[in-house]
Short mmCIF file of C-alpha atoms in Angstrom, two decimals:
data_model
loop_
_atom_site.label_atom_id
_atom_site.label_comp_id
_atom_site.label_asym_id
_atom_site.label_seq_id
_atom_site.Cartn_x
_atom_site.Cartn_y
_atom_site.Cartn_z
CA ARG Y 117 13.59 89.46 -207.39
CA PRO Y 118 15.33 89.96 -204.00
CA LYS Y 119 16.88 93.38 -203.36
CA ILE Y 120 19.73 94.32 -201.02
CA GLU Y 121 17.31 95.68 -198.41
CA ASN Y 122 15.66 92.24 -198.21
CA PHE Y 123 18.92 90.91 -196.75
CA LYS Y 124 19.36 93.53 -193.99
CA HIS Y 125 18.19 91.29 -191.16
CA LEU Y 126 20.57 88.55 -192.33
CA SER Y 127 23.41 91.04 -192.64
CA ASP Y 128 22.66 92.24 -189.11
CA LEU Y 129 23.22 88.66 -187.94
CA GLY Y 130 26.72 88.81 -189.40
CA HIS Y 131 26.28 87.27 -192.84
CA ALA Y 132 28.25 88.63 -195.79
CA ILE Y 133 25.93 89.57 -198.66
CA GLU Y 134 26.94 89.48 -202.30
CA LEU Y 135 25.09 92.32 -204.03
CA PRO Y 136 21.89 90.90 -205.56
CA ILE Y 137 21.60 91.85 -209.24
CA PRO Y 138 19.54 90.58 -212.21
CA SER Y 139 20.50 87.53 -214.21
CA LEU Y 140 18.89 85.81 -217.21
CA PHE Y 141 17.41 88.73 -219.11
CA THR Y 142 17.05 89.95 -222.69
CA PHE Y 143 18.84 92.92 -224.29
CA ASN Y 144 17.49 96.18 -225.63
CA ILE Y 145 19.14 97.01 -228.96
CA ALA Y 146 19.25 100.55 -230.29
CA ASP Y 147 19.25 99.60 -234.00
CA LYS Y 148 15.69 100.23 -235.31
CA ALA Y 149 16.35 98.46 -238.61
CA PHE Y 150 17.49 95.40 -236.67
CA LYS Y 151 14.33 95.34 -234.57
CA ASN Y 152 12.27 95.31 -237.78
CA LEU Y 153 13.44 91.70 -238.10
CA MET Y 154 11.37 90.74 -235.03
CA GLY Y 155 10.31 87.11 -235.06
CA THR Y 156 13.47 85.96 -236.83
CA VAL Y 157 15.22 83.03 -235.14
CA VAL Y 158 18.78 81.98 -235.96
CA GLU Y 159 20.12 78.72 -234.53
CA PRO Y 160 22.78 78.32 -233.41
CA VAL Y 161 24.83 81.50 -233.01
CA TYR Y 162 27.72 82.59 -230.82
CA THR Y 163 27.32 85.74 -228.73
CA SER Y 164 30.15 87.49 -226.91
CA ILE Y 165 31.20 90.76 -225.32
CA PRO Y 166 34.23 92.30 -227.09
CA GLY Y 167 37.28 92.77 -224.90
CA THR Y 168 36.22 90.02 -222.48
CA LYS Y 169 36.15 86.22 -222.40
CA LEU Y 170 32.37 86.27 -221.84
CA LYS Y 171 30.50 84.27 -224.47
CA ALA Y 172 27.55 81.95 -225.04
CA GLU Y 173 25.91 79.96 -227.78
CA GLY Y 174 22.48 78.72 -228.80
CA PRO Y 175 19.38 80.04 -230.60
CA LEU Y 176 18.91 83.81 -230.89
CA LEU Y 177 15.48 85.44 -231.27
CA ILE Y 178 15.11 88.97 -232.62
CA THR Y 179 12.27 90.80 -230.84
CA HIS Y 180 10.60 94.17 -231.17
CA TRP Y 181 12.89 95.47 -228.39
CA GLY Y 182 16.12 93.69 -229.33
CA MET Y 183 17.56 90.24 -228.63
CA SER Y 184 16.31 87.23 -226.73
CA GLY Y 185 16.74 83.45 -226.79
CA PRO Y 186 19.20 81.15 -225.01
CA ALA Y 187 22.29 82.70 -226.67
CA VAL Y 188 21.39 86.02 -225.01
CA LEU Y 189 20.01 84.70 -221.72
CA LYS Y 190 23.12 82.57 -221.16
CA LEU Y 191 25.37 85.54 -221.92
CA SER Y 192 23.44 87.69 -219.43
CA SER Y 193 24.08 85.03 -216.78
CA HIS Y 194 27.80 84.68 -217.48
CA ALA Y 195 28.16 88.47 -217.65
CA ALA Y 196 25.72 89.52 -214.91
CA ARG Y 197 28.34 91.33 -212.80
CA TYR Y 198 30.07 92.88 -215.81
CA LEU Y 199 26.77 94.15 -217.23
CA HIS Y 200 25.75 95.64 -213.89
CA GLU Y 201 29.10 97.40 -213.51
CA ASN Y 202 28.67 98.89 -217.00
CA ASN Y 203 25.07 100.00 -216.39
CA TYR Y 204 23.89 97.58 -219.09
CA GLN Y 205 25.48 99.72 -221.80
CA ILE Y 206 27.83 97.44 -223.75
CA LYS Y 207 28.61 96.13 -227.20
CA ILE Y 208 27.53 92.61 -228.12
CA SER Y 209 29.09 90.61 -230.94
CA VAL Y 210 27.06 88.01 -232.83
CA ASN Y 211 28.54 85.24 -234.94
CA TRP Y 212 25.46 84.48 -237.03
CA VAL Y 213 26.87 81.40 -238.71
CA HIS Y 214 28.40 79.69 -235.64
CA GLU Y 215 31.56 79.13 -237.66
CA SER Y 216 34.98 80.70 -238.11
CA ASN Y 217 36.25 78.55 -240.98
CA ARG Y 218 36.05 80.73 -244.10
CA SER Y 219 34.74 78.05 -246.45
CA LEU Y 220 31.99 77.09 -244.03
CA VAL Y 221 31.06 80.73 -243.46
CA GLU Y 222 30.61 81.18 -247.19
CA GLU Y 223 28.12 78.29 -247.22
CA ASN Y 224 25.79 79.80 -244.58
CA ASN Y 225 22.03 79.42 -244.77
CA LEU Y 226 20.63 82.43 -242.91
CA PRO Y 227 16.97 83.56 -243.08
CA SER Y 228 16.52 85.75 -246.15
CA ARG Y 229 15.30 88.79 -244.13
CA LEU Y 230 18.43 88.73 -241.97
CA TRP Y 231 20.66 88.11 -244.96
CA LEU Y 232 19.31 91.19 -246.75
CA PHE Y 233 19.65 93.26 -243.58
CA LEU Y 234 23.31 92.29 -243.18
CA ILE Y 235 24.08 92.93 -246.84
CA GLN Y 236 22.62 96.44 -246.58
CA LYS Y 237 24.29 97.03 -243.21
CA MET Y 238 27.71 96.53 -244.77
CA GLY Y 239 26.79 98.96 -247.57
CA CYS Y 240 26.39 96.46 -250.39
CA ALA Y 241 23.56 96.39 -252.95
CA PRO Y 242 21.38 93.27 -252.46
CA GLU Y 243 21.42 92.52 -256.20
CA LYS Y 244 25.22 92.43 -256.37
CA LYS Y 245 26.61 89.03 -257.38
CA TRP Y 246 29.10 87.13 -255.23
CA SER Y 247 31.62 87.15 -258.10
CA GLU Y 248 31.47 90.96 -258.10
CA MET Y 249 32.29 91.33 -254.41
CA GLY Y 250 36.06 91.17 -254.73
CA LYS Y 251 38.41 90.03 -251.99
CA LYS Y 252 37.85 93.13 -249.86
CA GLY Y 253 34.07 92.81 -250.11
CA CYS Y 254 34.16 89.09 -249.29
CA ASN Y 255 36.33 89.72 -246.24
CA LEU Y 256 33.96 92.44 -245.04
CA LEU Y 257 30.98 90.13 -245.47
CA ILE Y 258 32.66 87.32 -243.56
CA GLU Y 259 33.59 89.75 -240.78
CA THR Y 260 29.96 90.90 -240.62
CA LEU Y 261 28.70 87.33 -240.45
CA THR Y 262 31.11 86.29 -237.71
CA ASN Y 263 31.59 89.48 -235.68
CA ASP Y 264 28.44 91.59 -236.07
CA LEU Y 265 28.43 94.34 -233.42
CA TYR Y 266 25.37 95.93 -231.77
CA GLN Y 267 24.93 98.46 -228.99
CA VAL Y 268 23.04 97.15 -225.96
CA ASN Y 269 21.00 99.86 -224.22
CA GLY Y 270 19.79 98.19 -221.07
CA LYS Y 271 17.85 95.07 -220.21
CA GLY Y 272 14.60 93.94 -221.82
CA ALA Y 273 11.71 96.37 -221.62
CA PHE Y 274 9.46 94.30 -219.33
CA LYS Y 275 11.71 93.72 -216.27
CA GLU Y 276 11.40 89.98 -216.85
CA GLU Y 277 14.70 88.99 -215.22
CA PHE Y 278 14.31 85.36 -214.24
CA VAL Y 279 16.77 84.93 -211.38
CA THR Y 280 19.07 86.84 -209.03
CA CYS Y 281 22.84 86.75 -209.03
CA GLY Y 282 24.04 87.35 -205.48
CA GLY Y 283 22.72 86.72 -201.98
CA ILE Y 284 24.12 85.05 -198.86
CA SER Y 285 27.85 84.49 -199.42
CA LEU Y 286 28.67 80.79 -199.73
CA ASN Y 287 31.65 81.43 -197.45
CA ASN Y 288 29.12 81.77 -194.62
CA ILE Y 289 27.44 78.42 -195.38
CA ASP Y 290 28.30 74.81 -194.58
CA LEU Y 291 28.06 73.45 -198.12
CA HIS Y 292 27.25 69.93 -196.90
CA THR Y 293 24.22 70.93 -194.81
CA LEU Y 294 23.50 74.53 -195.93
CA GLU Y 295 23.52 75.62 -192.27
CA SER Y 296 24.80 79.09 -191.50
CA LYS Y 297 28.30 79.22 -190.03
CA VAL Y 298 27.40 82.55 -188.47
CA CYS Y 299 24.07 81.68 -186.85
CA PRO Y 300 23.72 78.01 -185.81
CA HIS Y 301 20.41 76.25 -186.58
CA LEU Y 302 19.66 78.71 -189.40
CA PHE Y 303 19.54 77.11 -192.86
CA PHE Y 304 19.30 78.61 -196.34
CA ALA Y 305 17.93 77.26 -199.59
CA GLY Y 306 17.06 78.61 -203.00
CA GLU Y 307 17.68 82.03 -204.41
CA VAL Y 308 18.58 83.66 -201.10
CA LEU Y 309 21.97 81.98 -201.61
CA ASP Y 310 24.61 83.38 -203.95
CA ILE Y 311 23.81 80.70 -206.53
CA ASP Y 312 22.60 81.17 -210.08
CA ALA Y 313 23.00 79.36 -213.36
CA ILE Y 314 22.32 79.61 -217.09
CA THR Y 315 18.92 78.99 -218.64
CA GLY Y 316 17.74 75.43 -219.14
CA GLY Y 317 16.15 74.49 -215.82
CA PHE Y 318 19.36 74.66 -213.80
CA ASN Y 319 18.04 77.35 -211.44
CA LEU Y 320 14.93 75.31 -210.70
CA GLN Y 321 17.12 72.30 -210.03
CA ALA Y 322 19.26 74.37 -207.66
CA ALA Y 323 16.16 75.43 -205.72
CA TRP Y 324 14.84 71.87 -205.45
CA THR Y 325 18.23 70.42 -204.53
CA THR Y 326 19.08 72.98 -201.85
CA GLY Y 327 15.58 72.60 -200.42
CA TYR Y 328 16.06 68.83 -200.27
CA VAL Y 329 19.47 69.18 -198.59
CA VAL Y 330 18.05 71.53 -195.95
CA GLY Y 331 15.14 69.17 -195.37
CA GLN Y 332 17.58 66.30 -194.80
CA HIS Y 333 19.65 68.17 -192.20
CA ILE Y 334 17.41 70.70 -190.47
CA GLY Y 335 16.07 68.17 -187.98
CA GLU Y 336 19.42 66.66 -187.04
#
């Protein structure tokens, strides 16, 4: 993954550099009981960062270090700058049932291991019947299912960030040819540009497309 020092020679030529930081990565979660659910997949879920408009959706995978899967990788892309500014120490909210309508929430079909974990997390005995929950207990359960908070303590343990957010500022680039506005006859393609996207092959497509555009114009 490119670092700021890799851009020094381009900065010396007069290019503005957006700070290169990680994007598309998993989250370390401090909750040991949660990590005991490793291997559990829930699809789909909503993930979000409380107090912001940053959110994502898709499958979520619980790992032995925390959270992974598209719902987390997408969120890390949308929130790359915010996460960096907060030293990757944030709260993440998970809507396990991908619903907000109360009646639909009550009809959820979560994996049994996760269901038992959530029941115990809210302080309820697993053997307790639904009819014994009461209105307050039902509301607490629905809140847990739709707004379950966890502390994120950094990125995934293996430094497996997939792409870089940041690079050569697009203000310095002719977006039709990808030629530098600062240094004529110099072209840029791929991750050196301040371009990144969510998971799903979009970053590969960006690399191929920018490479093609440069190839079309570099000889003109």
